[in-house]
Amino acid sequence: MKLINIYTSSFKGLSQESWMLALVMLINRAGSMVLPFLGVYMTDHLKFSIENTGIVLSFFGIGSVIGSWLGGYITDKIGEYKVQYISLLLSVPLFCLIPVFKTEIGVATIILLQSIISDAFRPANSVAITKYAKPENITRAFSLNRMAVNLGFSIGPALGGILSAISYEFLFFSNALAALLAGILYIIFFRKRNKIAKLKAKKVKEAFEIKKENSPYRDGKFLIYCFFCMLFSICFFQLFSTLTIFYKDTAKLSQQNIGYILGYSGFLIVLLEMGFVQIAEKYFNLAVTMLLGTFICGFSYAMMAFDYSMITLVISMTLLCIGEIWTLPFMSTITALRSGKNNKGAYMGLNGISFSVAFIVTPYLGTLIAEKFGFNVLWVGTGILATIIAIAFYFIVPWLIKDKKELEIEG
């Protein structure tokens, strides 16, 4: 009963806007079957080599870096509302164009463009979450949003595994349709609310002198934090590149079973995220939570070096989900706490870039290590690196938050 009470209470106090942002994200991500299957699509359908596949996937990361920076910059200029709906609607034709290209250069180019447009959405969405959430509910609002992402992710890959066995084109068209529906719903719900929020913000600006805030790119401590976020992402994001290749080539899973295990991960996060976040907020501080989450993620990969039976793969994915829950939403909370009132887009964009750089590095580095030294070396190395990152987070996070509070007191 205590566990049930913790779980149910974790949903209380969240605003209507937070729920709608989560619903929009759910619809958008329910069609996100493309990313986990891009590696398999290129090696299996287009017959690219593993190394060339890694290079092409890196262009997704390059586009993500550009999109995160651009989205953060434009959000602070024109507002998160316009950035989000423009990103969603422009994604539609780009998803439809992906299957037209058959060469490495062609696929890399369209993935680059699609990634720039899609990832401009992320910093704007993060700003919207902080904008509509109560201060005491920011982490839970981010968690609700991530829960929607993972519910969509549990639906998408499971369906994607089935559809890809018939035709890979279904994956891209389904993603386009989902982005279109998400964009329309977002505009309908937030159009009036955005106008009201802009009027309130204008009154605040007229009543108070706006304090000039520093750029996150000059915030040395935050840059160090983002560097370790990038290293963590390099470890974690193998979920979207090398892990699916490992499942298919080494563990000999079918495409349907790959879809099912990825779908299981999304379903598990939907089931556990809000409750586990509530537990972390109640019993741990931010530093301990980041330490535990990062270490567990690394351990989940390392264990596959010693066994890759189905039961081990399920346990590994379960631990990866728990580690993810205690890491990713809290990264966003720490970023929000570090930023000011008028530069949240830039801070969220810079933190997003740390994830995007990992999308460049991870596919190439992961596939290169796997091809040259084998997956065992890759998984053990990931576990060791994640442990080092976990220890670093334990010391960096208090340093970052304490420094921010001291600056506010001095101001």
Short mmCIF file of C-alpha atoms in Angstrom, two decimals:
data_model
loop_
_atom_site.label_atom_id
_atom_site.label_comp_id
_atom_site.label_asym_id
_atom_site.label_seq_id
_atom_site.Cartn_x
_atom_site.Cartn_y
_atom_site.Cartn_z
CA MET A 1 0.00 0.00 0.00
CA LYS A 2 2.88 2.36 0.79
CA LEU A 3 4.35 1.75 -2.68
CA ILE A 4 0.94 2.35 -4.26
CA ASN A 5 0.54 5.61 -2.33
CA ILE A 6 4.00 6.77 -3.42
CA TYR A 7 3.15 5.96 -7.04
CA THR A 8 -0.27 7.67 -7.08
CA SER A 9 0.97 10.75 -5.19
CA SER A 10 3.71 11.22 -7.78
CA PHE A 11 1.06 12.35 -10.29
CA LYS A 12 -0.63 14.90 -8.03
CA GLY A 13 -0.20 18.63 -8.54
CA LEU A 14 0.85 18.51 -12.20
CA SER A 15 -0.72 21.22 -14.39
CA GLN A 16 -3.03 20.63 -17.37
CA GLU A 17 -0.33 22.02 -19.64
CA SER A 18 2.18 19.48 -18.32
CA TRP A 19 -0.24 16.67 -19.12
CA MET A 20 -0.90 18.05 -22.61
CA LEU A 21 2.81 18.43 -23.35
CA ALA A 22 3.16 14.79 -22.35
CA LEU A 23 0.25 13.78 -24.62
CA VAL A 24 1.76 15.61 -27.60
CA MET A 25 5.06 13.88 -26.90
CA LEU A 26 3.29 10.51 -26.65
CA ILE A 27 1.69 10.89 -30.07
CA ASN A 28 4.93 12.09 -31.61
CA ARG A 29 7.05 9.31 -30.10
CA ALA A 30 4.51 6.56 -30.77
CA GLY A 31 5.63 6.89 -34.38
CA SER A 32 9.32 6.93 -33.47
CA MET A 33 10.11 3.55 -34.92
CA VAL A 34 12.85 4.89 -37.17
CA LEU A 35 15.82 5.55 -34.89
CA PRO A 36 16.22 2.12 -33.24
CA PHE A 37 15.94 0.42 -36.64
CA LEU A 38 18.10 2.78 -38.71
CA GLY A 39 21.21 0.67 -38.08
CA VAL A 40 19.41 -2.54 -39.03
CA TYR A 41 17.73 -0.79 -42.00
CA MET A 42 21.06 0.27 -43.45
CA THR A 43 22.92 -3.02 -42.86
CA ASP A 44 20.05 -5.35 -43.73
CA HIS A 45 18.06 -3.48 -46.39
CA LEU A 46 20.55 -1.08 -47.99
CA LYS A 47 23.51 -3.47 -47.48
CA PHE A 48 25.83 -0.84 -45.97
CA SER A 49 28.86 -2.11 -44.06
CA ILE A 50 28.78 -1.85 -40.26
CA GLU A 51 31.49 0.83 -40.34
CA ASN A 52 29.68 2.92 -43.01
CA THR A 53 26.44 2.50 -41.08
CA GLY A 54 28.14 3.98 -38.03
CA ILE A 55 29.39 6.92 -40.09
CA VAL A 56 25.93 7.61 -41.54
CA LEU A 57 24.31 7.38 -38.10
CA SER A 58 26.81 9.96 -36.88
CA PHE A 59 25.15 12.50 -39.18
CA PHE A 60 22.06 12.17 -37.01
CA GLY A 61 24.21 13.40 -34.15
CA ILE A 62 25.67 16.27 -36.21
CA GLY A 63 22.15 17.41 -37.08
CA SER A 64 21.16 17.02 -33.45
CA VAL A 65 23.99 19.34 -32.33
CA ILE A 66 22.96 21.98 -34.87
CA GLY A 67 19.27 21.55 -34.04
CA SER A 68 19.82 21.77 -30.28
CA TRP A 69 21.85 24.96 -30.60
CA LEU A 70 19.45 26.48 -33.14
CA GLY A 71 16.37 25.47 -31.14
CA GLY A 72 17.76 26.95 -27.93
CA TYR A 73 18.80 30.18 -29.64
CA ILE A 74 15.51 30.70 -31.48
CA THR A 75 13.43 29.76 -28.43
CA ASP A 76 14.89 32.68 -26.46
CA LYS A 77 14.11 34.94 -29.45
CA ILE A 78 10.62 33.93 -30.64
CA GLY A 79 9.35 31.66 -27.84
CA GLU A 80 8.98 27.92 -27.37
CA TYR A 81 5.47 27.79 -28.88
CA LYS A 82 6.47 28.66 -32.45
CA VAL A 83 9.63 26.56 -32.36
CA GLN A 84 7.74 23.43 -31.31
CA TYR A 85 4.95 23.52 -33.88
CA ILE A 86 7.27 24.54 -36.72
CA SER A 87 9.61 21.67 -35.86
CA LEU A 88 6.80 19.11 -35.74
CA LEU A 89 5.20 20.19 -39.02
CA LEU A 90 8.47 20.46 -40.97
CA SER A 91 9.45 16.97 -39.81
CA VAL A 92 6.55 15.43 -41.76
CA PRO A 93 7.88 15.78 -45.34
CA LEU A 94 11.44 14.98 -44.25
CA PHE A 95 10.45 11.62 -42.75
CA CYS A 96 8.63 10.78 -45.98
CA LEU A 97 11.75 11.53 -48.04
CA ILE A 98 14.13 9.20 -46.14
CA PRO A 99 13.29 5.99 -48.10
CA VAL A 100 13.88 7.83 -51.40
CA PHE A 101 17.64 7.89 -50.76
CA LYS A 102 19.64 4.67 -51.22
CA THR A 103 23.32 5.70 -51.07
CA GLU A 104 25.45 6.48 -48.00
CA ILE A 105 25.75 10.14 -49.00
CA GLY A 106 22.03 10.48 -49.74
CA VAL A 107 20.90 8.83 -46.50
CA ALA A 108 23.43 10.84 -44.47
CA THR A 109 22.16 14.11 -46.02
CA ILE A 110 18.46 13.51 -45.38
CA ILE A 111 19.14 12.23 -41.86
CA LEU A 112 21.18 15.38 -41.18
CA LEU A 113 18.33 17.66 -42.31
CA GLN A 114 15.67 15.68 -40.47
CA SER A 115 17.72 15.66 -37.29
CA ILE A 116 18.26 19.46 -37.37
CA ILE A 117 14.53 20.08 -37.64
CA SER A 118 13.45 17.43 -35.13
CA ASP A 119 16.02 18.33 -32.48
CA ALA A 120 15.21 22.03 -32.56
CA PHE A 121 12.05 20.83 -30.80
CA ARG A 122 13.84 19.54 -27.68
CA PRO A 123 15.13 22.73 -25.99
CA ALA A 124 11.84 24.47 -26.77
CA ASN A 125 9.91 21.59 -25.23
CA SER A 126 12.11 21.67 -22.10
CA VAL A 127 11.49 25.40 -21.72
CA ALA A 128 7.74 24.79 -22.05
CA ILE A 129 7.90 22.18 -19.28
CA THR A 130 9.61 24.62 -16.89
CA LYS A 131 7.23 27.39 -18.00
CA TYR A 132 4.00 25.54 -17.20
CA ALA A 133 5.17 23.43 -14.20
CA LYS A 134 5.10 24.60 -10.60
CA PRO A 135 8.66 25.10 -9.25
CA GLU A 136 8.33 22.21 -6.79
CA ASN A 137 7.10 19.89 -9.58
CA ILE A 138 9.76 20.51 -12.25
CA THR A 139 11.46 17.11 -12.00
CA ARG A 140 8.12 15.29 -11.98
CA ALA A 141 6.97 17.35 -14.98
CA PHE A 142 10.11 16.29 -16.87
CA SER A 143 9.49 12.72 -15.72
CA LEU A 144 5.88 12.82 -16.94
CA ASN A 145 7.15 14.00 -20.31
CA ARG A 146 9.74 11.24 -20.42
CA MET A 147 7.10 8.73 -19.37
CA ALA A 148 5.11 9.78 -22.44
CA VAL A 149 8.24 9.42 -24.57
CA ASN A 150 8.79 5.92 -23.30
CA LEU A 151 5.15 4.89 -23.61
CA GLY A 152 5.42 5.94 -27.24
CA PHE A 153 8.76 4.19 -27.44
CA SER A 154 7.19 0.99 -26.09
CA ILE A 155 4.52 1.12 -28.79
CA GLY A 156 6.75 2.29 -31.65
CA PRO A 157 9.57 -0.28 -31.74
CA ALA A 158 7.22 -3.20 -31.07
CA LEU A 159 5.09 -2.13 -34.02
CA GLY A 160 8.22 -1.14 -35.95
CA GLY A 161 9.67 -4.63 -35.63
CA ILE A 162 6.52 -6.07 -37.19
CA LEU A 163 6.25 -3.44 -39.94
CA SER A 164 9.95 -3.56 -40.85
CA ALA A 165 9.59 -7.28 -41.55
CA ILE A 166 7.02 -6.30 -44.20
CA SER A 167 8.46 -3.00 -45.47
CA TYR A 168 10.83 -0.44 -43.98
CA GLU A 169 8.90 2.37 -45.71
CA PHE A 170 6.05 1.88 -43.23
CA LEU A 171 8.39 3.05 -40.46
CA PHE A 172 9.10 6.42 -42.07
CA PHE A 173 5.50 7.15 -43.11
CA SER A 174 4.20 6.22 -39.66
CA ASN A 175 6.65 8.62 -38.03
CA ALA A 176 5.54 11.39 -40.42
CA LEU A 177 1.88 10.82 -39.56
CA ALA A 178 2.59 10.90 -35.84
CA ALA A 179 4.54 14.17 -36.13
CA LEU A 180 1.64 15.72 -38.07
CA LEU A 181 -0.96 14.70 -35.48
CA ALA A 182 1.26 15.91 -32.62
CA GLY A 183 1.74 19.29 -34.33
CA ILE A 184 -1.98 19.82 -34.92
CA LEU A 185 -2.88 18.89 -31.32
CA TYR A 186 -0.17 21.15 -29.93
CA ILE A 187 -1.38 24.17 -31.92
CA ILE A 188 -5.02 23.64 -30.93
CA PHE A 189 -4.31 23.37 -27.20
CA PHE A 190 -1.51 25.91 -26.70
CA ARG A 191 -2.46 28.70 -29.14
CA LYS A 192 -4.61 30.64 -26.63
CA ARG A 193 -2.49 29.67 -23.63
CA ASN A 194 0.62 30.99 -25.34
CA LYS A 195 -1.06 34.37 -25.96
CA ILE A 196 -2.08 34.60 -22.29
CA ALA A 197 1.43 33.66 -21.14
CA LYS A 198 2.95 36.31 -23.45
CA LEU A 199 0.69 39.02 -22.01
CA LYS A 200 1.66 38.05 -18.45
CA ALA A 201 5.35 38.04 -19.37
CA LYS A 202 4.99 41.49 -20.97
CA LYS A 203 3.45 42.89 -17.77
CA VAL A 204 6.30 41.45 -15.70
CA LYS A 205 8.85 43.04 -18.02
CA GLU A 206 7.13 46.40 -17.68
CA ALA A 207 6.97 46.13 -13.89
CA PHE A 208 10.54 45.00 -13.27
CA GLU A 209 13.88 45.75 -14.79
CA ILE A 210 15.20 42.63 -16.49
CA LYS A 211 18.55 41.50 -15.13
CA LYS A 212 21.08 40.68 -17.84
CA GLU A 213 22.03 37.02 -17.59
CA ASN A 214 25.22 35.29 -18.65
CA SER A 215 25.48 32.98 -21.63
CA PRO A 216 25.76 29.28 -20.72
CA TYR A 217 28.71 29.11 -23.12
CA ARG A 218 30.64 31.33 -20.65
CA ASP A 219 29.53 29.31 -17.61
CA GLY A 220 32.64 27.20 -16.95
CA LYS A 221 31.11 24.98 -14.28
CA PHE A 222 28.08 24.25 -16.44
CA LEU A 223 30.35 23.40 -19.38
CA ILE A 224 32.14 20.82 -17.21
CA TYR A 225 28.76 19.37 -16.21
CA CYS A 226 27.70 19.18 -19.88
CA PHE A 227 30.96 17.40 -20.76
CA PHE A 228 30.13 14.59 -18.33
CA CYS A 229 26.53 14.55 -19.58
CA MET A 230 28.02 13.95 -23.04
CA LEU A 231 30.20 11.09 -21.76
CA PHE A 232 27.17 9.51 -20.08
CA SER A 233 25.19 9.86 -23.30
CA ILE A 234 27.95 8.10 -25.25
CA CYS A 235 27.47 5.15 -22.90
CA PHE A 236 23.68 5.23 -22.81
CA PHE A 237 22.86 5.94 -26.46
CA GLN A 238 24.28 2.64 -27.61
CA LEU A 239 20.68 1.62 -27.03
CA PHE A 240 19.89 3.27 -30.36
CA SER A 241 22.83 2.06 -32.44
CA THR A 242 25.23 -0.73 -31.44
CA LEU A 243 22.83 -2.53 -29.09
CA THR A 244 20.32 -3.39 -31.82
CA ILE A 245 23.16 -4.62 -34.05
CA PHE A 246 24.45 -6.75 -31.13
CA TYR A 247 20.95 -8.17 -30.63
CA LYS A 248 20.71 -9.17 -34.30
CA ASP A 249 24.24 -10.32 -35.15
CA THR A 250 25.54 -11.75 -31.84
CA ALA A 251 22.48 -12.63 -29.76
CA LYS A 252 20.69 -13.78 -32.96
CA LEU A 253 17.37 -12.10 -32.11
CA SER A 254 14.78 -11.65 -34.84
CA GLN A 255 13.61 -8.16 -35.79
CA GLN A 256 10.31 -8.84 -34.02
CA ASN A 257 12.10 -9.86 -30.81
CA ILE A 258 14.31 -6.77 -31.01
CA GLY A 259 11.15 -4.70 -31.24
CA TYR A 260 9.62 -6.53 -28.28
CA ILE A 261 12.61 -6.04 -25.97
CA LEU A 262 12.82 -2.35 -26.88
CA GLY A 263 9.08 -2.08 -26.38
CA TYR A 264 9.48 -3.74 -22.99
CA SER A 265 11.98 -1.05 -21.97
CA GLY A 266 9.52 1.70 -22.80
CA PHE A 267 6.67 -0.07 -21.00
CA LEU A 268 8.84 -0.61 -17.91
CA ILE A 269 9.78 3.07 -17.72
CA VAL A 270 6.11 4.04 -18.03
CA LEU A 271 5.38 1.69 -15.15
CA LEU A 272 8.27 2.76 -12.89
CA GLU A 273 9.39 6.29 -13.77
CA MET A 274 7.07 8.52 -11.72
CA GLY A 275 7.29 6.29 -8.65
CA PHE A 276 11.08 5.93 -8.83
CA VAL A 277 11.50 9.69 -9.30
CA GLN A 278 9.28 10.23 -6.25
CA ILE A 279 11.44 7.81 -4.24
CA ALA A 280 14.65 9.53 -5.36
CA GLU A 281 13.30 12.97 -4.46
CA LYS A 282 12.19 11.73 -1.04
CA TYR A 283 15.20 9.66 0.03
CA PHE A 284 18.19 10.85 -2.08
CA ASN A 285 19.73 14.16 -2.99
CA LEU A 286 20.54 15.05 -6.62
CA ALA A 287 24.18 13.93 -6.35
CA VAL A 288 23.34 10.47 -4.96
CA THR A 289 20.57 9.97 -7.52
CA MET A 290 22.93 10.78 -10.41
CA LEU A 291 25.62 8.51 -8.92
CA LEU A 292 23.26 5.54 -8.64
CA GLY A 293 21.57 6.06 -12.01
CA THR A 294 24.79 6.40 -13.98
CA PHE A 295 26.46 3.41 -12.32
CA ILE A 296 23.44 1.16 -12.89
CA CYS A 297 23.36 2.11 -16.59
CA GLY A 298 27.02 1.15 -16.97
CA PHE A 299 26.55 -2.13 -15.12
CA SER A 300 23.59 -3.06 -17.37
CA TYR A 301 25.87 -2.92 -20.42
CA ALA A 302 28.88 -4.58 -18.76
CA MET A 303 26.92 -7.70 -17.78
CA MET A 304 26.28 -8.54 -21.46
CA ALA A 305 30.01 -9.18 -21.92
CA PHE A 306 29.64 -12.36 -19.85
CA ASP A 307 26.31 -13.70 -21.07
CA TYR A 308 23.71 -12.76 -23.67
CA SER A 309 20.98 -15.33 -23.12
CA MET A 310 17.44 -13.94 -23.31
CA ILE A 311 17.06 -13.81 -19.51
CA THR A 312 20.32 -11.83 -19.21
CA LEU A 313 19.23 -9.44 -21.96
CA VAL A 314 15.93 -8.80 -20.17
CA ILE A 315 17.68 -8.21 -16.81
CA SER A 316 20.19 -5.92 -18.52
CA MET A 317 17.40 -3.89 -20.14
CA THR A 318 15.54 -3.70 -16.80
CA LEU A 319 18.62 -2.27 -15.06
CA LEU A 320 19.23 0.12 -17.95
CA CYS A 321 15.68 1.45 -17.51
CA ILE A 322 16.14 1.98 -13.76
CA GLY A 323 19.46 3.75 -14.32
CA GLU A 324 17.90 5.92 -17.02
CA ILE A 325 15.04 6.94 -14.69
CA TRP A 326 17.50 8.09 -12.03
CA THR A 327 19.65 10.03 -14.48
CA LEU A 328 18.00 11.70 -17.47
CA PRO A 329 15.10 13.66 -15.87
CA PHE A 330 17.41 14.90 -13.12
CA MET A 331 19.90 16.15 -15.72
CA SER A 332 17.15 18.44 -17.03
CA THR A 333 16.25 19.56 -13.50
CA ILE A 334 19.87 20.46 -12.75
CA THR A 335 20.03 22.45 -16.01
CA ALA A 336 16.81 24.30 -15.14
CA LEU A 337 18.12 25.11 -11.65
CA ARG A 338 21.39 26.44 -13.09
CA SER A 339 19.74 28.67 -15.73
CA GLY A 340 18.13 32.08 -15.29
CA LYS A 341 14.63 33.26 -16.20
CA ASN A 342 15.50 34.63 -19.63
CA ASN A 343 18.16 32.21 -20.87
CA LYS A 344 16.54 28.82 -20.24
CA GLY A 345 16.42 28.10 -23.96
CA ALA A 346 20.16 28.64 -24.31
CA TYR A 347 20.91 26.47 -21.27
CA MET A 348 18.57 23.70 -22.40
CA GLY A 349 20.04 23.96 -25.90
CA LEU A 350 23.62 23.63 -24.64
CA ASN A 351 22.70 20.65 -22.48
CA GLY A 352 20.94 19.19 -25.50
CA ILE A 353 24.12 19.63 -27.52
CA SER A 354 25.94 17.39 -25.05
CA PHE A 355 23.45 14.64 -25.93
CA SER A 356 23.68 15.45 -29.62
CA VAL A 357 27.49 15.19 -29.69
CA ALA A 358 27.05 11.71 -28.25
CA PHE A 359 24.84 10.83 -31.22
CA ILE A 360 27.77 11.74 -33.47
CA VAL A 361 30.40 9.85 -31.50
CA THR A 362 28.47 6.79 -30.27
CA PRO A 363 27.46 5.09 -33.55
CA TYR A 364 30.91 5.38 -35.11
CA LEU A 365 32.93 4.69 -31.96
CA GLY A 366 30.66 1.85 -30.84
CA THR A 367 30.59 0.08 -34.20
CA LEU A 368 34.35 0.62 -34.65
CA ILE A 369 35.19 -0.94 -31.26
CA ALA A 370 32.74 -3.79 -31.85
CA GLU A 371 34.21 -4.53 -35.29
CA LYS A 372 37.89 -4.25 -34.26
CA PHE A 373 37.82 -5.70 -30.72
CA GLY A 374 34.41 -7.34 -30.30
CA PHE A 375 31.30 -6.48 -28.31
CA ASN A 376 32.75 -7.84 -25.05
CA VAL A 377 35.40 -5.10 -24.99
CA LEU A 378 32.73 -2.51 -25.87
CA TRP A 379 30.42 -3.53 -23.01
CA VAL A 380 33.15 -3.79 -20.35
CA GLY A 381 34.61 -0.46 -21.46
CA THR A 382 31.17 1.12 -21.22
CA GLY A 383 30.77 -0.14 -17.66
CA ILE A 384 34.15 1.24 -16.58
CA LEU A 385 33.53 4.64 -18.20
CA ALA A 386 30.06 4.92 -16.64
CA THR A 387 31.50 4.22 -13.18
CA ILE A 388 34.00 7.07 -13.59
CA ILE A 389 31.20 9.39 -14.77
CA ALA A 390 29.01 8.41 -11.81
CA ILE A 391 31.73 9.41 -9.34
CA ALA A 392 32.28 12.70 -11.23
CA PHE A 393 28.55 13.55 -11.06
CA TYR A 394 28.57 12.94 -7.30
CA PHE A 395 31.05 15.80 -6.83
CA ILE A 396 30.04 18.10 -9.71
CA VAL A 397 26.29 18.40 -8.99
CA PRO A 398 26.55 19.89 -5.44
CA TRP A 399 29.31 22.21 -6.68
CA LEU A 400 27.05 23.41 -9.51
CA ILE A 401 23.87 23.95 -7.46
CA LYS A 402 25.63 25.51 -4.45
CA ASP A 403 27.44 27.98 -6.70
CA LYS A 404 24.14 28.99 -8.34
CA LYS A 405 22.48 29.66 -4.98
CA GLU A 406 25.44 31.72 -3.80
CA LEU A 407 25.30 33.85 -6.96
CA GLU A 408 21.57 34.48 -6.45
CA ILE A 409 22.14 35.55 -2.84
CA GLU A 410 24.92 37.93 -3.92
CA GLY A 411 22.70 39.33 -6.67
#
